Short mmCIF file of C-alpha atoms in Angstrom, two decimals:
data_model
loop_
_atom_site.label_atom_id
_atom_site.label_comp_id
_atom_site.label_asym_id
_atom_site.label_seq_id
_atom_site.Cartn_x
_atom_site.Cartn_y
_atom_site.Cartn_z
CA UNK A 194 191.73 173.22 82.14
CA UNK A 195 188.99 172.60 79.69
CA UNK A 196 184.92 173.34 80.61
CA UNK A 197 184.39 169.52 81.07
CA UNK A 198 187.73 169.10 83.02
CA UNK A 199 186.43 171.68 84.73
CA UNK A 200 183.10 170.18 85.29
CA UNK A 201 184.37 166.40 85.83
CA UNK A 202 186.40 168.09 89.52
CA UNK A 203 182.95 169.53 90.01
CA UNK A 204 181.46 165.89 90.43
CA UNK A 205 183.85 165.11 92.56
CA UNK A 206 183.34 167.99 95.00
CA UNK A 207 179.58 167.81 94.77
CA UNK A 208 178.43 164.43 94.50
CA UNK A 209 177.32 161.67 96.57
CA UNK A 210 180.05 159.06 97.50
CA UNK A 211 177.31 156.89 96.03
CA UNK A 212 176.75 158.49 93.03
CA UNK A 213 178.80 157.47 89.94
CA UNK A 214 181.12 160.78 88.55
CA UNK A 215 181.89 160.68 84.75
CA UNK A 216 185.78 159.81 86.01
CA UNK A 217 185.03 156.76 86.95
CA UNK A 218 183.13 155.30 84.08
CA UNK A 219 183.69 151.91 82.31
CA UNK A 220 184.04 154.04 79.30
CA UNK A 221 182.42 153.49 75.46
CA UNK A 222 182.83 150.74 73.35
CA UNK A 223 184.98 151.81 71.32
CA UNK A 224 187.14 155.04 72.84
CA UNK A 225 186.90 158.67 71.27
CA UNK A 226 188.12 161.78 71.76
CA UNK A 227 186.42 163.71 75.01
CA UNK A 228 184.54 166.95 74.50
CA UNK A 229 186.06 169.83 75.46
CA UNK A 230 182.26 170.90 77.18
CA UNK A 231 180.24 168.25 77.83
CA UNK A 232 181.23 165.16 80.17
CA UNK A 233 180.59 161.61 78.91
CA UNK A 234 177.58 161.30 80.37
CA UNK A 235 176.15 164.89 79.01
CA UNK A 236 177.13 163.79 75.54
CA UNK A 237 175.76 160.57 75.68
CA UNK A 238 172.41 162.63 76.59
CA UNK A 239 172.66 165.02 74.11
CA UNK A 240 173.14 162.03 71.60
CA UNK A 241 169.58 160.31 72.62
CA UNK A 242 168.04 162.96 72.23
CA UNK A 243 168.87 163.81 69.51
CA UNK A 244 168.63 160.58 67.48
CA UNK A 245 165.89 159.69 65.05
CA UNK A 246 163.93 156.62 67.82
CA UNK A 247 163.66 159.23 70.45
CA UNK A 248 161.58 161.48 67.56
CA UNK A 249 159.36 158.76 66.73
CA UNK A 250 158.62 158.45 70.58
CA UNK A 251 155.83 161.25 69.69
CA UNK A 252 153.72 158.70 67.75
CA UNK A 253 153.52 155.94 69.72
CA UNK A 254 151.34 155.01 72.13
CA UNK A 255 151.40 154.92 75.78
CA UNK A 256 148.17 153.14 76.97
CA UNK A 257 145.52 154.20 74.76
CA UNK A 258 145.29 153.49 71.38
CA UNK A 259 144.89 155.81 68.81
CA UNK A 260 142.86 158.38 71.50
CA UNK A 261 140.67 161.19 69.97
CA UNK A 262 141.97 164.26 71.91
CA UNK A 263 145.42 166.29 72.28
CA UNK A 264 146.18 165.30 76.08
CA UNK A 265 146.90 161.86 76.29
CA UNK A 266 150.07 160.67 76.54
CA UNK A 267 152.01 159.29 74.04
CA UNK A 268 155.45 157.32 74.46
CA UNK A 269 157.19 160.27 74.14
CA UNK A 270 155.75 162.65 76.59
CA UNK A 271 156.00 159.52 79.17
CA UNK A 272 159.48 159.46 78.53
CA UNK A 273 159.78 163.30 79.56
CA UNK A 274 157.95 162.96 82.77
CA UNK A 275 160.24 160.00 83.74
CA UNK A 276 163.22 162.03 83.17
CA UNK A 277 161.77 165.11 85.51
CA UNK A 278 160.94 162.73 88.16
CA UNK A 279 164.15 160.73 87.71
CA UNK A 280 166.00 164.04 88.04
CA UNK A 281 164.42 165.84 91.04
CA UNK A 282 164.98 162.72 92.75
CA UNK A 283 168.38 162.05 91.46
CA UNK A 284 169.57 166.15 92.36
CA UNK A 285 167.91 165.68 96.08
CA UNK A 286 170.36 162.69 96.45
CA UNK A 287 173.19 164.67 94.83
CA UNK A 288 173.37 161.68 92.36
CA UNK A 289 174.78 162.36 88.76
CA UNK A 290 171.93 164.23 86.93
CA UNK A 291 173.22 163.83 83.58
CA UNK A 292 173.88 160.05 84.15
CA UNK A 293 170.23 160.20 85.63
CA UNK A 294 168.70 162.10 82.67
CA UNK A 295 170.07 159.96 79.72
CA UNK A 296 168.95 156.79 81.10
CA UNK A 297 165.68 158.45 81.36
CA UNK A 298 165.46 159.40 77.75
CA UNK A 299 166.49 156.20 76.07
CA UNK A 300 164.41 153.90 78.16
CA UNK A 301 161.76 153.47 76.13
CA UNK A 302 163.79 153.78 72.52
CA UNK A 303 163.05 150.52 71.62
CA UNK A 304 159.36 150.45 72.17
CA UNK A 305 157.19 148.69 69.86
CA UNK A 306 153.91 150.75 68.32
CA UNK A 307 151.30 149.90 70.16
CA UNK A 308 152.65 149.95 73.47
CA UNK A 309 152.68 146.85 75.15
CA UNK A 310 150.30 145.35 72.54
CA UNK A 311 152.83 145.08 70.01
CA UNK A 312 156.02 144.12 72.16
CA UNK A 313 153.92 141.07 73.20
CA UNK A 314 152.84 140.05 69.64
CA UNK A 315 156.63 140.15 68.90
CA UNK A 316 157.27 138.30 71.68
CA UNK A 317 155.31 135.54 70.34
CA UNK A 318 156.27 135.01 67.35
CA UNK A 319 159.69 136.14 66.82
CA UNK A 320 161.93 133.13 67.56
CA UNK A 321 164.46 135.43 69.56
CA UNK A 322 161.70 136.37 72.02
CA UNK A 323 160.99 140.63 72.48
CA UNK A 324 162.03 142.50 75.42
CA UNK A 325 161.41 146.38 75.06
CA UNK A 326 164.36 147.31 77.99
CA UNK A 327 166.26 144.71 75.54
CA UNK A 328 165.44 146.34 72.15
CA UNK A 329 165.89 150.20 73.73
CA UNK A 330 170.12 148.72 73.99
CA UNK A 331 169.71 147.26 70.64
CA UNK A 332 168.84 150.65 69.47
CA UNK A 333 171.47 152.67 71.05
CA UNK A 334 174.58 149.84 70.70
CA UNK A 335 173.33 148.70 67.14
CA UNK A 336 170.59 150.27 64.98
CA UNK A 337 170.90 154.01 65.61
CA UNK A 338 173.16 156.22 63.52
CA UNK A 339 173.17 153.97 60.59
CA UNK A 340 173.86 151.10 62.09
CA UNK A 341 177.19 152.07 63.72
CA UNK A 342 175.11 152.74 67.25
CA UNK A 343 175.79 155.49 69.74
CA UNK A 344 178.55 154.37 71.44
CA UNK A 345 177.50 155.44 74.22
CA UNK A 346 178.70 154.99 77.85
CA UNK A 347 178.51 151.04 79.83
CA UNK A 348 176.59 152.63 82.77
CA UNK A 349 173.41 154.64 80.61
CA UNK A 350 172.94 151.15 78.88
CA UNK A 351 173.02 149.19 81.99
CA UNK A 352 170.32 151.76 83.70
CA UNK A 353 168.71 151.42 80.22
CA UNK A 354 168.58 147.50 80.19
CA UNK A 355 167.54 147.21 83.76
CA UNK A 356 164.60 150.34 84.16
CA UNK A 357 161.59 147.40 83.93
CA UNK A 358 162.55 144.01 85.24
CA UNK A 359 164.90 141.59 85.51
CA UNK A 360 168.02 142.46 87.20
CA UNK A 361 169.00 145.53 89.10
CA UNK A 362 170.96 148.91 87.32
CA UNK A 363 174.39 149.32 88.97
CA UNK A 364 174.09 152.48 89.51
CA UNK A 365 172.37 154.39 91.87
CA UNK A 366 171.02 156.43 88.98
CA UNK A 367 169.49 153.04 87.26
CA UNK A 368 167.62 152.81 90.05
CA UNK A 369 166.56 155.92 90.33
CA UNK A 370 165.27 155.69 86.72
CA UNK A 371 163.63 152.50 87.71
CA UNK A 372 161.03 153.74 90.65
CA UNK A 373 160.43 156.23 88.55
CA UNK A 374 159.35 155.05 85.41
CA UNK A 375 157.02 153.55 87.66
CA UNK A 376 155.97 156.48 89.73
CA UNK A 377 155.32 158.13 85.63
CA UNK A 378 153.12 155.78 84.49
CA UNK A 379 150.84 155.15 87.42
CA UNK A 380 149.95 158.50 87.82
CA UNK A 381 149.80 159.92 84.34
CA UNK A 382 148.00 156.35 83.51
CA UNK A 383 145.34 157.15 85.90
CA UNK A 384 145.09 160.44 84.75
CA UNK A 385 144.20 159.45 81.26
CA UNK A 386 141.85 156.92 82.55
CA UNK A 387 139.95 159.31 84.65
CA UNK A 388 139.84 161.22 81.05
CA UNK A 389 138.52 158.61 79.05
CA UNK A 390 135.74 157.53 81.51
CA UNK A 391 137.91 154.46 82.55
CA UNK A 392 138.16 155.21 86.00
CA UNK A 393 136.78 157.28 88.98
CA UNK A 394 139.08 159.18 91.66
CA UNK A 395 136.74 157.19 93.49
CA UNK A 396 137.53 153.95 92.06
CA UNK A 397 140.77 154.07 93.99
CA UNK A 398 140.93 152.46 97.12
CA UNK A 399 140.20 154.42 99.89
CA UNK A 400 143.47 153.33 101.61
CA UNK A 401 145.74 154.27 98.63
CA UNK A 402 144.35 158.01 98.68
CA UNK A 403 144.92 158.34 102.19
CA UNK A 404 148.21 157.06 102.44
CA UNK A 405 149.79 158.60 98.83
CA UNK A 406 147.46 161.82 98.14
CA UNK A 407 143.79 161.87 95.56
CA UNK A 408 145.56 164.08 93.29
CA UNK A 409 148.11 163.04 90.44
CA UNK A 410 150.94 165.95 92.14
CA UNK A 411 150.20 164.64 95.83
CA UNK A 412 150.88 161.17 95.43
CA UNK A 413 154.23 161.70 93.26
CA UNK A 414 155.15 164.08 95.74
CA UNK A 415 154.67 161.53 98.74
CA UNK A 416 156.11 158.63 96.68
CA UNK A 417 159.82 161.01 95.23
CA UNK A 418 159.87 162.50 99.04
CA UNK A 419 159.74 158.94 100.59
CA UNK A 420 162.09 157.93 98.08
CA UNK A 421 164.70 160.90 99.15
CA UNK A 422 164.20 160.54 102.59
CA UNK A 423 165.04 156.84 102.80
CA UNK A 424 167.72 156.37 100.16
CA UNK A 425 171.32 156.36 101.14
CA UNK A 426 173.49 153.38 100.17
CA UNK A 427 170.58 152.04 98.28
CA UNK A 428 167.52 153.66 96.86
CA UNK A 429 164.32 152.51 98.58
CA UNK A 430 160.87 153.86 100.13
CA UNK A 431 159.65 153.66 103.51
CA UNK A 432 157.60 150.59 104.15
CA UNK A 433 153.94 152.15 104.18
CA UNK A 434 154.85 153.96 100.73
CA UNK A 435 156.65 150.72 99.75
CA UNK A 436 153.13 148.99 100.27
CA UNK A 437 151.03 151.54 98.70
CA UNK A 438 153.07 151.82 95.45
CA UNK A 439 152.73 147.86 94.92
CA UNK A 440 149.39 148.13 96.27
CA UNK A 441 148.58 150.81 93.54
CA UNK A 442 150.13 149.08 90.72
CA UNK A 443 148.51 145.85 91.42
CA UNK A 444 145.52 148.18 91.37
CA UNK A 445 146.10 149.85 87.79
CA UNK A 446 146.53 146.27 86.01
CA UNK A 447 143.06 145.02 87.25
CA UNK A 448 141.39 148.33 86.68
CA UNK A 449 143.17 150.05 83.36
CA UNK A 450 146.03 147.71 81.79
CA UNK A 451 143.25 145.15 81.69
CA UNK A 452 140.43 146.89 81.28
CA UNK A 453 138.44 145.93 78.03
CA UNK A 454 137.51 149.31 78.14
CA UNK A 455 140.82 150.90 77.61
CA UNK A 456 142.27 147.54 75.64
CA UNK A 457 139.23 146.61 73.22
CA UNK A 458 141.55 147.35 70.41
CA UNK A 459 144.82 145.83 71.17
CA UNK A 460 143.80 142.41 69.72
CA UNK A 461 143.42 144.15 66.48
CA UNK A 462 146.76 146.10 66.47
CA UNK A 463 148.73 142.22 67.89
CA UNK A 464 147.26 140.96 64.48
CA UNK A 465 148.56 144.14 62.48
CA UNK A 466 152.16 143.94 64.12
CA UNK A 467 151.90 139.91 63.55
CA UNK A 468 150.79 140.27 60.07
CA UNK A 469 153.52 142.84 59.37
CA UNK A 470 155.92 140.39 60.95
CA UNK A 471 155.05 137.28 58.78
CA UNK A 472 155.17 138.94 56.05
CA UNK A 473 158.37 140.88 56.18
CA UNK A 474 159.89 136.98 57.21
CA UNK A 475 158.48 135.76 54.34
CA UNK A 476 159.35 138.87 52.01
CA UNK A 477 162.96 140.06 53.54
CA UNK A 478 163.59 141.37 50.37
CA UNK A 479 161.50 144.02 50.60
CA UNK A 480 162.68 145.57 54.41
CA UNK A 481 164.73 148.48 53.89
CA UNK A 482 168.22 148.62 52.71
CA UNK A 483 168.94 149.79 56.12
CA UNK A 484 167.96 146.16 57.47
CA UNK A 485 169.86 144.26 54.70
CA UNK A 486 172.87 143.69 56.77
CA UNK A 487 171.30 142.51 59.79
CA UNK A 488 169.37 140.04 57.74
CA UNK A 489 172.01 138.65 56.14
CA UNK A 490 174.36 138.51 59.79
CA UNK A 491 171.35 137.82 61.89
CA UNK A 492 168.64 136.42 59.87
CA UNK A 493 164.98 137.63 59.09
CA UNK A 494 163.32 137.11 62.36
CA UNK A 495 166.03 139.62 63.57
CA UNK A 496 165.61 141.76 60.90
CA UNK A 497 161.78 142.26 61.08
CA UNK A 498 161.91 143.27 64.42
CA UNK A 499 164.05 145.40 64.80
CA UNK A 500 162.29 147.23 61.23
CA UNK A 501 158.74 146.75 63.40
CA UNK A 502 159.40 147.76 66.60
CA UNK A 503 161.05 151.06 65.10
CA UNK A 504 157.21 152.03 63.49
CA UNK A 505 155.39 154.83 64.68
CA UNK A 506 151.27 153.69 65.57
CA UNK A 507 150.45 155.32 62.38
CA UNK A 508 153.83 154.36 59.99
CA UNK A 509 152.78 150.54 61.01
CA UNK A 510 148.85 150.93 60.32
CA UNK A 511 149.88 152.35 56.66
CA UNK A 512 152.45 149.66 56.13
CA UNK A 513 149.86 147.57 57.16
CA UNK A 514 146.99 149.03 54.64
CA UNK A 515 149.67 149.34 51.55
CA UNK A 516 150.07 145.41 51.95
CA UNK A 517 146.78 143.66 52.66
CA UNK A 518 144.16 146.38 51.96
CA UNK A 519 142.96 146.38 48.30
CA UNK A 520 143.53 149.81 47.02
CA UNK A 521 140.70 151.62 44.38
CA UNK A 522 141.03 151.22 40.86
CA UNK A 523 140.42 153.63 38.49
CA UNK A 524 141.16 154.56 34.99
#
């Protein structure tokens, strides 16, 4: 008996009844030969991380554009709290971890620079419309390891394609990585805010701080305990939490997400991911030979975004300067 065989009757004895075991996957795409360690699901993890969109995860932004200072999040470090929380909550329910944990780190994959600024601008004018839980599946079925995808397992792109809206993972696990991609970006959002002069502890309502906790470690504690203690069948919070997580998030989009404050620059980086976009549709000749044969099955609309969404903050503002800012002359 091999390590993972070994491992896969492990799941079985350990796990959850609701909790989905590596045995009883829908399988890849297209079938390979198993590991003789890892299970499906911990290769499919290893595989995220180690592809080239989760490294550019470190330059792109969270919430804040461009912030002066070493503590902010970025997309990537965003990414790593939602796989702790999704985990912890995941081995309380004696779900599959490593199911849990690679949903968790491709999430985000296909993230635009800019955060949300950018996936909008594509939204608008690419004629295919711009998802982000969309273009994170692109990434892993299509774009990733030169174009041949990672194959990876049905159930870590369904959790994938369902972590922000829309219809509901299948898993248990999905789920899991749902509430708390959530329960990541409230809290680390408002601690950033408080650190740029945003927002005030006392800023949040005095309801909110009762019920979930005035620090950043008290209220995920009270929202991943509720979680734990009410989840069986289905994953769900008690109703008071329920009502202060939606309260709090209502909260955060009034007070940071649309906060001129913390978004006075986003109408300048839409017009840099716009500009990029037009011109790349006008000029496909010049996207990378990578992108060549998605132009030609897909077209250039197709084509431009997926080359766009891929750029770091920094990667597009240098594209962006090499092709409309006049560069110095000299002899």
């Amino acid at each position: 008996m091999t390590i993972r065989e070994k491992s896969e009757r492990e799941e079985r004895e350990r796990l959850s009844p609701y909790a989905k075991c590596c045995l009883d996957s829908a399988g890849r795409q297209r079938p390979e030969e198993p590991c003789p360690m890892r299970t499906d699901f911990q290769r499919d993890r290893d595989r995220i991380l180690h592809c080239k969109s989760f490294r550019r995860l470190m330059h792109k932004t969270q919430v804040f554009l461009s912030p002066e200072g070493d503590h902010y999040r970025t997309r990537l470090t965003h990414t790593l709290e939602v796989s702790q929380i999704a985990r912890t909550i995941a081995r309380s329910l004696r779900l599959n971890e490593d199911l849990t944990e690679a949903m968790a780190l491709g999430h985000d994959l296909g993230h635009t620079p800019f955060g949300h600024a950018g996936e909008y601008a594509l939204r608008e004018v690419c004629e295919h419309g711009f998802v982000h839980a969309q273009q994170s599946v692109r990434v892993l079925e299509r774009l990733e390891n030169d174009g041949r995808g990672l194959n990876l397992c049905a159930e870590v792109l369904d959790g994938v394609r369902c972590h922000s809206s829309g219809q509901r993972a299948q898993t248990l696990e999905g789920r899991v990585v749902r509430y708390a991609d959530k329960i990541a970006y409230m809290n680390h959002d408002i601690d950033d805010a408080i650190r740029a002069g945003v927002l005030g502890i006392s800023d949040i309502p005095w309801d909110l701080q009762y019920i979930l906790g005035r620090t950043k470690s008290q209220r995920i504690t009270a929202m991943v305990v509720s979680l734990v203690e009410n989840s069986s069948d289905d994953i769900r919070m008690s109703e008071d939490i329920q009502g202060a997580f939606d309260k709090l998030h209502k909260f955060m989009f009034e007070a940071v997400y649309t906060n001129p404050a913390a978004k006075g620059e986003e109408g300048k980086a839409k017009e840099v991911v716009k500009s990029l976009f037009s011109y790349f549709v006008a000029h496909p000749d010049k996207l990378p030979g990578e992108y060549h044969g998605i132009l030609e099955e897909e077209g250039a609309h197709r084509a431009a975004s997926d080359y766009i969404s891929g750029m770091s903050d920094r990667y597009a503002v240098s594209t962006f300067q090499s092709l409309f800012i006049p560069k110095s002359w000299s002899l």
